[in-house]
Amino acid sequence: MFKRRVPKTFSVKVRDFVWPRPGWRRLGRLYALKLYRLQGTAGTIAAGFGCGAAVSFLPLVGFHFLAGAALAWALRANVLASAIGTIIGNPWTFPFIWILSWHTGTFLLGQETQSAHALDFGAVFAALWEGVITTDAKMLAENVWPVWWPMLVGSLPWALTAWAACYFPLKRLLTSYDRIRTMRRLERLAALTQTGTGTTGGEGTGTAGPGKPATAQASEGKK
């Protein structure tokens, strides 16, 4: 019933993923509105979003949604918020994330630093998918592991940093939003209460005096 009349083609989906048609600012507002409407406390929603942002730094292309949901579930955070948090990993940020993770990982492991520009990360992740699907351990060991392992090690510190950088500010924003929303509800309730009280108090009141209809007082005067 609510589906598009003309389904999007694959090329249109790819284009919208790389560059959203509404624009990044409007898309950001849309995701913020989705966060505000989620059920849960400010802490659980912020933690869930942080989980999605954190796993975006891990070299698990294609598994970020599942990894974010699993981490959010383990931390008792909001799973839906983790799906929104994976927006941190996108075609515009992935190249920087991969280069940063690679250099950090080789430094932590004490390996000789190879220029990240000489590496074909796309080919590495394609080989990762192919090796997982075909269960080709030799391919994974020769073509994936030498690059993937340093990236995984190097991504962990940045994943923790991303989680903290998202959790604390977002929790404060959501708490403030909840406070403002609660105040508005109380103001509306108070306004409705005052309106109802004024209407009730005005019933049966006229020039003849409060609490008694004018016709009744007129009949008593005639007697």
mmCIF file with all atom_site columns, C-alpha atoms in Angstrom:
data_model
loop_
_atom_site.group_PDB
_atom_site.id
_atom_site.type_symbol
_atom_site.label_atom_id
_atom_site.label_alt_id
_atom_site.label_comp_id
_atom_site.label_asym_id
_atom_site.label_entity_id
_atom_site.label_seq_id
_atom_site.pdbx_PDB_ins_code
_atom_site.Cartn_x
_atom_site.Cartn_y
_atom_site.Cartn_z
_atom_site.occupancy
_atom_site.B_iso_or_equiv
_atom_site.pdbx_formal_charge
_atom_site.auth_seq_id
_atom_site.auth_comp_id
_atom_site.auth_asym_id
_atom_site.auth_atom_id
_atom_site.pdbx_PDB_model_num
ATOM 1   C CA . MET A 1 1   ? 0.000   0.000   0.000   1.00 0.00 ? 1   MET A CA 1
ATOM 2   C CA . PHE A 1 2   ? 2.807   2.400   0.920   1.00 0.00 ? 2   PHE A CA 1
ATOM 3   C CA . LYS A 1 3   ? 5.321   1.123   -1.634  1.00 0.00 ? 3   LYS A CA 1
ATOM 4   C CA . ARG A 1 4   ? 6.659   3.312   -4.408  1.00 0.00 ? 4   ARG A CA 1
ATOM 5   C CA . ARG A 1 5   ? 4.717   3.128   -7.660  1.00 0.00 ? 5   ARG A CA 1
ATOM 6   C CA . VAL A 1 6   ? 7.958   3.073   -9.621  1.00 0.00 ? 6   VAL A CA 1
ATOM 7   C CA . PRO A 1 7   ? 10.619  1.051   -7.766  1.00 0.00 ? 7   PRO A CA 1
ATOM 8   C CA . LYS A 1 8   ? 14.121  2.522   -7.634  1.00 0.00 ? 8   LYS A CA 1
ATOM 9   C CA . THR A 1 9   ? 16.651  0.981   -9.958  1.00 0.00 ? 9   THR A CA 1
ATOM 10  C CA . PHE A 1 10  ? 19.951  -0.325  -8.626  1.00 0.00 ? 10  PHE A CA 1
ATOM 11  C CA . SER A 1 11  ? 21.868  2.632   -10.061 1.00 0.00 ? 11  SER A CA 1
ATOM 12  C CA . VAL A 1 12  ? 19.495  5.088   -8.372  1.00 0.00 ? 12  VAL A CA 1
ATOM 13  C CA . LYS A 1 13  ? 19.899  3.284   -5.042  1.00 0.00 ? 13  LYS A CA 1
ATOM 14  C CA . VAL A 1 14  ? 23.686  3.470   -5.367  1.00 0.00 ? 14  VAL A CA 1
ATOM 15  C CA . ARG A 1 15  ? 23.517  7.155   -6.278  1.00 0.00 ? 15  ARG A CA 1
ATOM 16  C CA . ASP A 1 16  ? 21.242  7.956   -3.327  1.00 0.00 ? 16  ASP A CA 1
ATOM 17  C CA . PHE A 1 17  ? 23.561  6.027   -1.021  1.00 0.00 ? 17  PHE A CA 1
ATOM 18  C CA . VAL A 1 18  ? 26.613  7.967   -2.196  1.00 0.00 ? 18  VAL A CA 1
ATOM 19  C CA . TRP A 1 19  ? 24.851  11.330  -2.412  1.00 0.00 ? 19  TRP A CA 1
ATOM 20  C CA . PRO A 1 20  ? 21.335  11.459  -0.887  1.00 0.00 ? 20  PRO A CA 1
ATOM 21  C CA . ARG A 1 21  ? 18.831  13.309  -3.024  1.00 0.00 ? 21  ARG A CA 1
ATOM 22  C CA . PRO A 1 22  ? 17.373  15.331  -0.077  1.00 0.00 ? 22  PRO A CA 1
ATOM 23  C CA . GLY A 1 23  ? 20.870  16.537  0.862   1.00 0.00 ? 23  GLY A CA 1
ATOM 24  C CA . TRP A 1 24  ? 23.052  15.712  3.850   1.00 0.00 ? 24  TRP A CA 1
ATOM 25  C CA . ARG A 1 25  ? 21.536  18.370  6.110   1.00 0.00 ? 25  ARG A CA 1
ATOM 26  C CA . ARG A 1 26  ? 17.979  17.197  5.556   1.00 0.00 ? 26  ARG A CA 1
ATOM 27  C CA . LEU A 1 27  ? 19.083  13.584  5.883   1.00 0.00 ? 27  LEU A CA 1
ATOM 28  C CA . GLY A 1 28  ? 20.728  14.420  9.205   1.00 0.00 ? 28  GLY A CA 1
ATOM 29  C CA . ARG A 1 29  ? 17.515  16.000  10.467  1.00 0.00 ? 29  ARG A CA 1
ATOM 30  C CA . LEU A 1 30  ? 15.588  12.928  9.368   1.00 0.00 ? 30  LEU A CA 1
ATOM 31  C CA . TYR A 1 31  ? 17.872  10.602  11.316  1.00 0.00 ? 31  TYR A CA 1
ATOM 32  C CA . ALA A 1 32  ? 17.762  12.919  14.334  1.00 0.00 ? 32  ALA A CA 1
ATOM 33  C CA . LEU A 1 33  ? 13.960  12.789  14.239  1.00 0.00 ? 33  LEU A CA 1
ATOM 34  C CA . LYS A 1 34  ? 14.111  9.000   14.074  1.00 0.00 ? 34  LYS A CA 1
ATOM 35  C CA . LEU A 1 35  ? 16.330  8.953   17.155  1.00 0.00 ? 35  LEU A CA 1
ATOM 36  C CA . TYR A 1 36  ? 13.943  11.225  19.053  1.00 0.00 ? 36  TYR A CA 1
ATOM 37  C CA . ARG A 1 37  ? 11.017  8.931   18.259  1.00 0.00 ? 37  ARG A CA 1
ATOM 38  C CA . LEU A 1 38  ? 12.700  5.726   19.424  1.00 0.00 ? 38  LEU A CA 1
ATOM 39  C CA . GLN A 1 39  ? 11.386  4.056   22.549  1.00 0.00 ? 39  GLN A CA 1
ATOM 40  C CA . GLY A 1 40  ? 13.860  3.951   25.405  1.00 0.00 ? 40  GLY A CA 1
ATOM 41  C CA . THR A 1 41  ? 15.881  6.122   27.722  1.00 0.00 ? 41  THR A CA 1
ATOM 42  C CA . ALA A 1 42  ? 18.371  8.708   26.551  1.00 0.00 ? 42  ALA A CA 1
ATOM 43  C CA . GLY A 1 43  ? 21.189  6.488   27.778  1.00 0.00 ? 43  GLY A CA 1
ATOM 44  C CA . THR A 1 44  ? 20.137  3.351   25.894  1.00 0.00 ? 44  THR A CA 1
ATOM 45  C CA . ILE A 1 45  ? 19.469  5.242   22.657  1.00 0.00 ? 45  ILE A CA 1
ATOM 46  C CA . ALA A 1 46  ? 22.785  7.099   22.836  1.00 0.00 ? 46  ALA A CA 1
ATOM 47  C CA . ALA A 1 47  ? 24.614  3.857   23.622  1.00 0.00 ? 47  ALA A CA 1
ATOM 48  C CA . GLY A 1 48  ? 22.946  2.116   20.688  1.00 0.00 ? 48  GLY A CA 1
ATOM 49  C CA . PHE A 1 49  ? 23.910  4.895   18.295  1.00 0.00 ? 49  PHE A CA 1
ATOM 50  C CA . GLY A 1 50  ? 27.447  4.740   19.637  1.00 0.00 ? 50  GLY A CA 1
ATOM 51  C CA . CYS A 1 51  ? 27.551  1.000   18.942  1.00 0.00 ? 51  CYS A CA 1
ATOM 52  C CA . GLY A 1 52  ? 26.615  1.586   15.320  1.00 0.00 ? 52  GLY A CA 1
ATOM 53  C CA . ALA A 1 53  ? 29.244  4.302   14.987  1.00 0.00 ? 53  ALA A CA 1
ATOM 54  C CA . ALA A 1 54  ? 31.887  2.129   16.659  1.00 0.00 ? 54  ALA A CA 1
ATOM 55  C CA . VAL A 1 55  ? 31.428  -0.916  14.422  1.00 0.00 ? 55  VAL A CA 1
ATOM 56  C CA . SER A 1 56  ? 31.635  1.345   11.362  1.00 0.00 ? 56  SER A CA 1
ATOM 57  C CA . PHE A 1 57  ? 35.363  1.582   12.086  1.00 0.00 ? 57  PHE A CA 1
ATOM 58  C CA . LEU A 1 58  ? 35.804  -2.190  12.040  1.00 0.00 ? 58  LEU A CA 1
ATOM 59  C CA . PRO A 1 59  ? 36.832  -3.806  8.727   1.00 0.00 ? 59  PRO A CA 1
ATOM 60  C CA . LEU A 1 60  ? 33.551  -5.705  8.518   1.00 0.00 ? 60  LEU A CA 1
ATOM 61  C CA . VAL A 1 61  ? 32.092  -4.245  5.358   1.00 0.00 ? 61  VAL A CA 1
ATOM 62  C CA . GLY A 1 62  ? 28.675  -5.775  4.782   1.00 0.00 ? 62  GLY A CA 1
ATOM 63  C CA . PHE A 1 63  ? 28.302  -6.875  8.402   1.00 0.00 ? 63  PHE A CA 1
ATOM 64  C CA . HIS A 1 64  ? 28.095  -3.514  10.167  1.00 0.00 ? 64  HIS A CA 1
ATOM 65  C CA . PHE A 1 65  ? 24.346  -3.740  10.801  1.00 0.00 ? 65  PHE A CA 1
ATOM 66  C CA . LEU A 1 66  ? 24.663  -7.187  12.351  1.00 0.00 ? 66  LEU A CA 1
ATOM 67  C CA . ALA A 1 67  ? 27.771  -6.276  14.342  1.00 0.00 ? 67  ALA A CA 1
ATOM 68  C CA . GLY A 1 68  ? 26.147  -3.091  15.634  1.00 0.00 ? 68  GLY A CA 1
ATOM 69  C CA . ALA A 1 69  ? 22.986  -4.933  16.632  1.00 0.00 ? 69  ALA A CA 1
ATOM 70  C CA . ALA A 1 70  ? 24.988  -7.640  18.411  1.00 0.00 ? 70  ALA A CA 1
ATOM 71  C CA . LEU A 1 71  ? 27.061  -5.087  20.316  1.00 0.00 ? 71  LEU A CA 1
ATOM 72  C CA . ALA A 1 72  ? 23.973  -3.076  21.264  1.00 0.00 ? 72  ALA A CA 1
ATOM 73  C CA . TRP A 1 73  ? 22.244  -6.233  22.460  1.00 0.00 ? 73  TRP A CA 1
ATOM 74  C CA . ALA A 1 74  ? 25.289  -7.199  24.547  1.00 0.00 ? 74  ALA A CA 1
ATOM 75  C CA . LEU A 1 75  ? 25.372  -3.748  26.163  1.00 0.00 ? 75  LEU A CA 1
ATOM 76  C CA . ARG A 1 76  ? 21.571  -3.687  26.591  1.00 0.00 ? 76  ARG A CA 1
ATOM 77  C CA . ALA A 1 77  ? 21.411  -0.644  24.369  1.00 0.00 ? 77  ALA A CA 1
ATOM 78  C CA . ASN A 1 78  ? 18.834  0.279   21.739  1.00 0.00 ? 78  ASN A CA 1
ATOM 79  C CA . VAL A 1 79  ? 19.279  -2.012  18.731  1.00 0.00 ? 79  VAL A CA 1
ATOM 80  C CA . LEU A 1 80  ? 17.392  0.256   16.311  1.00 0.00 ? 80  LEU A CA 1
ATOM 81  C CA . ALA A 1 81  ? 19.603  3.175   17.303  1.00 0.00 ? 81  ALA A CA 1
ATOM 82  C CA . SER A 1 82  ? 22.651  1.074   16.426  1.00 0.00 ? 82  SER A CA 1
ATOM 83  C CA . ALA A 1 83  ? 21.332  0.702   12.872  1.00 0.00 ? 83  ALA A CA 1
ATOM 84  C CA . ILE A 1 84  ? 21.052  4.486   12.609  1.00 0.00 ? 84  ILE A CA 1
ATOM 85  C CA . GLY A 1 85  ? 24.551  4.877   14.034  1.00 0.00 ? 85  GLY A CA 1
ATOM 86  C CA . THR A 1 86  ? 26.092  2.938   11.159  1.00 0.00 ? 86  THR A CA 1
ATOM 87  C CA . ILE A 1 87  ? 25.521  6.027   9.000   1.00 0.00 ? 87  ILE A CA 1
ATOM 88  C CA . ILE A 1 88  ? 28.931  7.113   10.298  1.00 0.00 ? 88  ILE A CA 1
ATOM 89  C CA . GLY A 1 89  ? 30.363  4.550   7.900   1.00 0.00 ? 89  GLY A CA 1
ATOM 90  C CA . ASN A 1 90  ? 29.556  5.652   4.346   1.00 0.00 ? 90  ASN A CA 1
ATOM 91  C CA . PRO A 1 91  ? 31.357  5.958   0.999   1.00 0.00 ? 91  PRO A CA 1
ATOM 92  C CA . TRP A 1 92  ? 32.677  9.373   2.012   1.00 0.00 ? 92  TRP A CA 1
ATOM 93  C CA . THR A 1 93  ? 34.195  8.278   5.331   1.00 0.00 ? 93  THR A CA 1
ATOM 94  C CA . PHE A 1 94  ? 35.292  4.700   4.620   1.00 0.00 ? 94  PHE A CA 1
ATOM 95  C CA . PRO A 1 95  ? 38.515  5.602   2.760   1.00 0.00 ? 95  PRO A CA 1
ATOM 96  C CA . PHE A 1 96  ? 39.700  7.769   5.668   1.00 0.00 ? 96  PHE A CA 1
ATOM 97  C CA . ILE A 1 97  ? 38.646  5.140   8.213   1.00 0.00 ? 97  ILE A CA 1
ATOM 98  C CA . TRP A 1 98  ? 40.500  2.362   6.404   1.00 0.00 ? 98  TRP A CA 1
ATOM 99  C CA . ILE A 1 99  ? 43.703  4.372   5.963   1.00 0.00 ? 99  ILE A CA 1
ATOM 100 C CA . LEU A 1 100 ? 43.613  5.478   9.593   1.00 0.00 ? 100 LEU A CA 1
ATOM 101 C CA . SER A 1 101 ? 42.985  1.928   10.821  1.00 0.00 ? 101 SER A CA 1
ATOM 102 C CA . TRP A 1 102 ? 45.751  0.515   8.626   1.00 0.00 ? 102 TRP A CA 1
ATOM 103 C CA . HIS A 1 103 ? 48.427  2.923   9.836   1.00 0.00 ? 103 HIS A CA 1
ATOM 104 C CA . THR A 1 104 ? 47.337  2.583   13.462  1.00 0.00 ? 104 THR A CA 1
ATOM 105 C CA . GLY A 1 105 ? 47.322  -1.212  13.248  1.00 0.00 ? 105 GLY A CA 1
ATOM 106 C CA . THR A 1 106 ? 50.755  -1.520  11.673  1.00 0.00 ? 106 THR A CA 1
ATOM 107 C CA . PHE A 1 107 ? 52.111  0.852   14.323  1.00 0.00 ? 107 PHE A CA 1
ATOM 108 C CA . LEU A 1 108 ? 50.589  -1.126  17.207  1.00 0.00 ? 108 LEU A CA 1
ATOM 109 C CA . LEU A 1 109 ? 51.778  -4.452  15.764  1.00 0.00 ? 109 LEU A CA 1
ATOM 110 C CA . GLY A 1 110 ? 55.250  -3.122  15.077  1.00 0.00 ? 110 GLY A CA 1
ATOM 111 C CA . GLN A 1 111 ? 55.046  -3.962  11.388  1.00 0.00 ? 111 GLN A CA 1
ATOM 112 C CA . GLU A 1 112 ? 56.694  -2.120  8.559   1.00 0.00 ? 112 GLU A CA 1
ATOM 113 C CA . THR A 1 113 ? 54.308  0.564   7.432   1.00 0.00 ? 113 THR A CA 1
ATOM 114 C CA . GLN A 1 114 ? 53.298  0.130   3.826   1.00 0.00 ? 114 GLN A CA 1
ATOM 115 C CA . SER A 1 115 ? 51.745  3.058   2.045   1.00 0.00 ? 115 SER A CA 1
ATOM 116 C CA . ALA A 1 116 ? 47.972  2.772   2.319   1.00 0.00 ? 116 ALA A CA 1
ATOM 117 C CA . HIS A 1 117 ? 47.646  4.289   -1.149  1.00 0.00 ? 117 HIS A CA 1
ATOM 118 C CA . ALA A 1 118 ? 49.395  1.227   -2.558  1.00 0.00 ? 118 ALA A CA 1
ATOM 119 C CA . LEU A 1 119 ? 46.741  -1.039  -1.069  1.00 0.00 ? 119 LEU A CA 1
ATOM 120 C CA . ASP A 1 120 ? 43.509  -1.856  -2.860  1.00 0.00 ? 120 ASP A CA 1
ATOM 121 C CA . PHE A 1 121 ? 41.040  -2.011  0.012   1.00 0.00 ? 121 PHE A CA 1
ATOM 122 C CA . GLY A 1 122 ? 38.187  -2.743  -2.363  1.00 0.00 ? 122 GLY A CA 1
ATOM 123 C CA . ALA A 1 123 ? 39.964  -5.850  -3.627  1.00 0.00 ? 123 ALA A CA 1
ATOM 124 C CA . VAL A 1 124 ? 40.707  -6.924  -0.055  1.00 0.00 ? 124 VAL A CA 1
ATOM 125 C CA . PHE A 1 125 ? 37.061  -6.745  0.988   1.00 0.00 ? 125 PHE A CA 1
ATOM 126 C CA . ALA A 1 126 ? 35.936  -8.406  -2.236  1.00 0.00 ? 126 ALA A CA 1
ATOM 127 C CA . ALA A 1 127 ? 38.346  -11.259 -1.490  1.00 0.00 ? 127 ALA A CA 1
ATOM 128 C CA . LEU A 1 128 ? 37.033  -11.359 2.071   1.00 0.00 ? 128 LEU A CA 1
ATOM 129 C CA . TRP A 1 129 ? 33.472  -11.841 0.859   1.00 0.00 ? 129 TRP A CA 1
ATOM 130 C CA . GLU A 1 130 ? 34.514  -14.409 -1.730  1.00 0.00 ? 130 GLU A CA 1
ATOM 131 C CA . GLY A 1 131 ? 36.590  -16.329 0.800   1.00 0.00 ? 131 GLY A CA 1
ATOM 132 C CA . VAL A 1 132 ? 33.755  -16.386 3.328   1.00 0.00 ? 132 VAL A CA 1
ATOM 133 C CA . ILE A 1 133 ? 31.174  -17.505 0.769   1.00 0.00 ? 133 ILE A CA 1
ATOM 134 C CA . THR A 1 134 ? 33.388  -20.191 -0.763  1.00 0.00 ? 134 THR A CA 1
ATOM 135 C CA . THR A 1 135 ? 35.055  -21.054 2.578   1.00 0.00 ? 135 THR A CA 1
ATOM 136 C CA . ASP A 1 136 ? 38.431  -20.718 0.868   1.00 0.00 ? 136 ASP A CA 1
ATOM 137 C CA . ALA A 1 137 ? 40.831  -20.556 3.805   1.00 0.00 ? 137 ALA A CA 1
ATOM 138 C CA . LYS A 1 138 ? 43.878  -20.289 1.550   1.00 0.00 ? 138 LYS A CA 1
ATOM 139 C CA . MET A 1 139 ? 42.524  -17.176 -0.150  1.00 0.00 ? 139 MET A CA 1
ATOM 140 C CA . LEU A 1 140 ? 41.705  -15.596 3.195   1.00 0.00 ? 140 LEU A CA 1
ATOM 141 C CA . ALA A 1 141 ? 45.157  -16.371 4.580   1.00 0.00 ? 141 ALA A CA 1
ATOM 142 C CA . GLU A 1 142 ? 47.097  -15.109 1.568   1.00 0.00 ? 142 GLU A CA 1
ATOM 143 C CA . ASN A 1 143 ? 45.045  -12.199 0.226   1.00 0.00 ? 143 ASN A CA 1
ATOM 144 C CA . VAL A 1 144 ? 42.998  -10.948 3.163   1.00 0.00 ? 144 VAL A CA 1
ATOM 145 C CA . TRP A 1 145 ? 44.670  -11.637 6.502   1.00 0.00 ? 145 TRP A CA 1
ATOM 146 C CA . PRO A 1 146 ? 47.908  -9.634  5.950   1.00 0.00 ? 146 PRO A CA 1
ATOM 147 C CA . VAL A 1 147 ? 45.843  -6.473  5.429   1.00 0.00 ? 147 VAL A CA 1
ATOM 148 C CA . TRP A 1 148 ? 42.682  -7.230  7.370   1.00 0.00 ? 148 TRP A CA 1
ATOM 149 C CA . TRP A 1 149 ? 44.357  -8.116  10.683  1.00 0.00 ? 149 TRP A CA 1
ATOM 150 C CA . PRO A 1 150 ? 46.303  -4.837  11.066  1.00 0.00 ? 150 PRO A CA 1
ATOM 151 C CA . MET A 1 151 ? 43.155  -2.940  10.095  1.00 0.00 ? 151 MET A CA 1
ATOM 152 C CA . LEU A 1 152 ? 41.157  -4.761  12.764  1.00 0.00 ? 152 LEU A CA 1
ATOM 153 C CA . VAL A 1 153 ? 43.754  -4.068  15.464  1.00 0.00 ? 153 VAL A CA 1
ATOM 154 C CA . GLY A 1 154 ? 44.057  -0.433  14.422  1.00 0.00 ? 154 GLY A CA 1
ATOM 155 C CA . SER A 1 155 ? 40.310  0.092   14.278  1.00 0.00 ? 155 SER A CA 1
ATOM 156 C CA . LEU A 1 156 ? 39.662  -0.881  17.900  1.00 0.00 ? 156 LEU A CA 1
ATOM 157 C CA . PRO A 1 157 ? 41.022  2.306   19.549  1.00 0.00 ? 157 PRO A CA 1
ATOM 158 C CA . TRP A 1 158 ? 39.132  4.456   17.064  1.00 0.00 ? 158 TRP A CA 1
ATOM 159 C CA . ALA A 1 159 ? 35.959  2.427   17.575  1.00 0.00 ? 159 ALA A CA 1
ATOM 160 C CA . LEU A 1 160 ? 36.113  3.102   21.314  1.00 0.00 ? 160 LEU A CA 1
ATOM 161 C CA . THR A 1 161 ? 36.763  6.780   20.610  1.00 0.00 ? 161 THR A CA 1
ATOM 162 C CA . ALA A 1 162 ? 33.803  6.946   18.228  1.00 0.00 ? 162 ALA A CA 1
ATOM 163 C CA . TRP A 1 163 ? 31.524  5.308   20.795  1.00 0.00 ? 163 TRP A CA 1
ATOM 164 C CA . ALA A 1 164 ? 32.460  7.814   23.495  1.00 0.00 ? 164 ALA A CA 1
ATOM 165 C CA . ALA A 1 165 ? 32.299  10.763  21.074  1.00 0.00 ? 165 ALA A CA 1
ATOM 166 C CA . CYS A 1 166 ? 28.735  9.801   20.120  1.00 0.00 ? 166 CYS A CA 1
ATOM 167 C CA . TYR A 1 167 ? 27.428  8.577   23.469  1.00 0.00 ? 167 TYR A CA 1
ATOM 168 C CA . PHE A 1 168 ? 28.079  11.507  25.790  1.00 0.00 ? 168 PHE A CA 1
ATOM 169 C CA . PRO A 1 169 ? 26.938  14.428  23.565  1.00 0.00 ? 169 PRO A CA 1
ATOM 170 C CA . LEU A 1 170 ? 23.947  12.502  22.227  1.00 0.00 ? 170 LEU A CA 1
ATOM 171 C CA . LYS A 1 171 ? 22.829  11.473  25.697  1.00 0.00 ? 171 LYS A CA 1
ATOM 172 C CA . ARG A 1 172 ? 22.900  15.115  26.784  1.00 0.00 ? 172 ARG A CA 1
ATOM 173 C CA . LEU A 1 173 ? 20.929  16.208  23.715  1.00 0.00 ? 173 LEU A CA 1
ATOM 174 C CA . LEU A 1 174 ? 18.302  13.492  24.149  1.00 0.00 ? 174 LEU A CA 1
ATOM 175 C CA . THR A 1 175 ? 17.951  14.297  27.849  1.00 0.00 ? 175 THR A CA 1
ATOM 176 C CA . SER A 1 176 ? 17.414  17.973  27.034  1.00 0.00 ? 176 SER A CA 1
ATOM 177 C CA . TYR A 1 177 ? 14.908  17.057  24.342  1.00 0.00 ? 177 TYR A CA 1
ATOM 178 C CA . ASP A 1 178 ? 12.984  14.821  26.747  1.00 0.00 ? 178 ASP A CA 1
ATOM 179 C CA . ARG A 1 179 ? 12.924  17.612  29.321  1.00 0.00 ? 179 ARG A CA 1
ATOM 180 C CA . ILE A 1 180 ? 11.611  20.127  26.790  1.00 0.00 ? 180 ILE A CA 1
ATOM 181 C CA . ARG A 1 181 ? 9.007   17.668  25.511  1.00 0.00 ? 181 ARG A CA 1
ATOM 182 C CA . THR A 1 182 ? 7.851   16.925  29.068  1.00 0.00 ? 182 THR A CA 1
ATOM 183 C CA . MET A 1 183 ? 7.546   20.647  29.853  1.00 0.00 ? 183 MET A CA 1
ATOM 184 C CA . ARG A 1 184 ? 5.480   21.210  26.726  1.00 0.00 ? 184 ARG A CA 1
ATOM 185 C CA . ARG A 1 185 ? 3.164   18.357  27.662  1.00 0.00 ? 185 ARG A CA 1
ATOM 186 C CA . LEU A 1 186 ? 2.709   19.780  31.143  1.00 0.00 ? 186 LEU A CA 1
ATOM 187 C CA . GLU A 1 187 ? 1.989   23.227  29.715  1.00 0.00 ? 187 GLU A CA 1
ATOM 188 C CA . ARG A 1 188 ? -0.621  21.791  27.363  1.00 0.00 ? 188 ARG A CA 1
ATOM 189 C CA . LEU A 1 189 ? -2.188  19.809  30.189  1.00 0.00 ? 189 LEU A CA 1
ATOM 190 C CA . ALA A 1 190 ? -2.282  22.900  32.392  1.00 0.00 ? 190 ALA A CA 1
ATOM 191 C CA . ALA A 1 191 ? -3.882  24.913  29.599  1.00 0.00 ? 191 ALA A CA 1
ATOM 192 C CA . LEU A 1 192 ? -6.525  22.236  29.046  1.00 0.00 ? 192 LEU A CA 1
ATOM 193 C CA . THR A 1 193 ? -7.193  22.057  32.787  1.00 0.00 ? 193 THR A CA 1
ATOM 194 C CA . GLN A 1 194 ? -7.630  25.821  33.032  1.00 0.00 ? 194 GLN A CA 1
ATOM 195 C CA . THR A 1 195 ? -9.948  25.829  30.039  1.00 0.00 ? 195 THR A CA 1
ATOM 196 C CA . GLY A 1 196 ? -12.048 23.038  31.524  1.00 0.00 ? 196 GLY A CA 1
ATOM 197 C CA . THR A 1 197 ? -12.208 24.756  34.933  1.00 0.00 ? 197 THR A CA 1
ATOM 198 C CA . GLY A 1 198 ? -13.288 28.033  33.384  1.00 0.00 ? 198 GLY A CA 1
ATOM 199 C CA . THR A 1 199 ? -16.039 26.355  31.395  1.00 0.00 ? 199 THR A CA 1
ATOM 200 C CA . THR A 1 200 ? -17.337 24.440  34.413  1.00 0.00 ? 200 THR A CA 1
ATOM 201 C CA . GLY A 1 201 ? -17.311 27.486  36.660  1.00 0.00 ? 201 GLY A CA 1
ATOM 202 C CA . GLY A 1 202 ? -19.200 29.542  34.092  1.00 0.00 ? 202 GLY A CA 1
ATOM 203 C CA . GLU A 1 203 ? -22.167 27.157  33.856  1.00 0.00 ? 203 GLU A CA 1
ATOM 204 C CA . GLY A 1 204 ? -25.338 28.418  35.551  1.00 0.00 ? 204 GLY A CA 1
ATOM 205 C CA . THR A 1 205 ? -23.906 31.896  36.119  1.00 0.00 ? 205 THR A CA 1
ATOM 206 C CA . GLY A 1 206 ? -25.725 34.956  34.901  1.00 0.00 ? 206 GLY A CA 1
ATOM 207 C CA . THR A 1 207 ? -26.941 38.408  35.961  1.00 0.00 ? 207 THR A CA 1
ATOM 208 C CA . ALA A 1 208 ? -29.327 36.844  38.437  1.00 0.00 ? 208 ALA A CA 1
ATOM 209 C CA . GLY A 1 209 ? -26.440 35.570  40.586  1.00 0.00 ? 209 GLY A CA 1
ATOM 210 C CA . PRO A 1 210 ? -24.126 32.588  40.712  1.00 0.00 ? 210 PRO A CA 1
ATOM 211 C CA . GLY A 1 211 ? -25.244 29.071  41.360  1.00 0.00 ? 211 GLY A CA 1
ATOM 212 C CA . LYS A 1 212 ? -28.900 29.579  40.426  1.00 0.00 ? 212 LYS A CA 1
ATOM 213 C CA . PRO A 1 213 ? -30.510 30.043  36.995  1.00 0.00 ? 213 PRO A CA 1
ATOM 214 C CA . ALA A 1 214 ? -32.092 33.409  36.265  1.00 0.00 ? 214 ALA A CA 1
ATOM 215 C CA . THR A 1 215 ? -35.510 31.825  35.507  1.00 0.00 ? 215 THR A CA 1
ATOM 216 C CA . ALA A 1 216 ? -35.625 30.195  38.941  1.00 0.00 ? 216 ALA A CA 1
ATOM 217 C CA . GLN A 1 217 ? -34.876 33.478  40.725  1.00 0.00 ? 217 GLN A CA 1
ATOM 218 C CA . ALA A 1 218 ? -37.520 35.264  38.636  1.00 0.00 ? 218 ALA A CA 1
ATOM 219 C CA . SER A 1 219 ? -40.176 32.720  39.636  1.00 0.00 ? 219 SER A CA 1
ATOM 220 C CA . GLU A 1 220 ? -39.230 33.107  43.313  1.00 0.00 ? 220 GLU A CA 1
ATOM 221 C CA . GLY A 1 221 ? -39.617 36.897  43.014  1.00 0.00 ? 221 GLY A CA 1
ATOM 222 C CA . LYS A 1 222 ? -43.123 36.495  41.661  1.00 0.00 ? 222 LYS A CA 1
ATOM 223 C CA . LYS A 1 223 ? -44.112 34.401  44.633  1.00 0.00 ? 223 LYS A CA 1
#
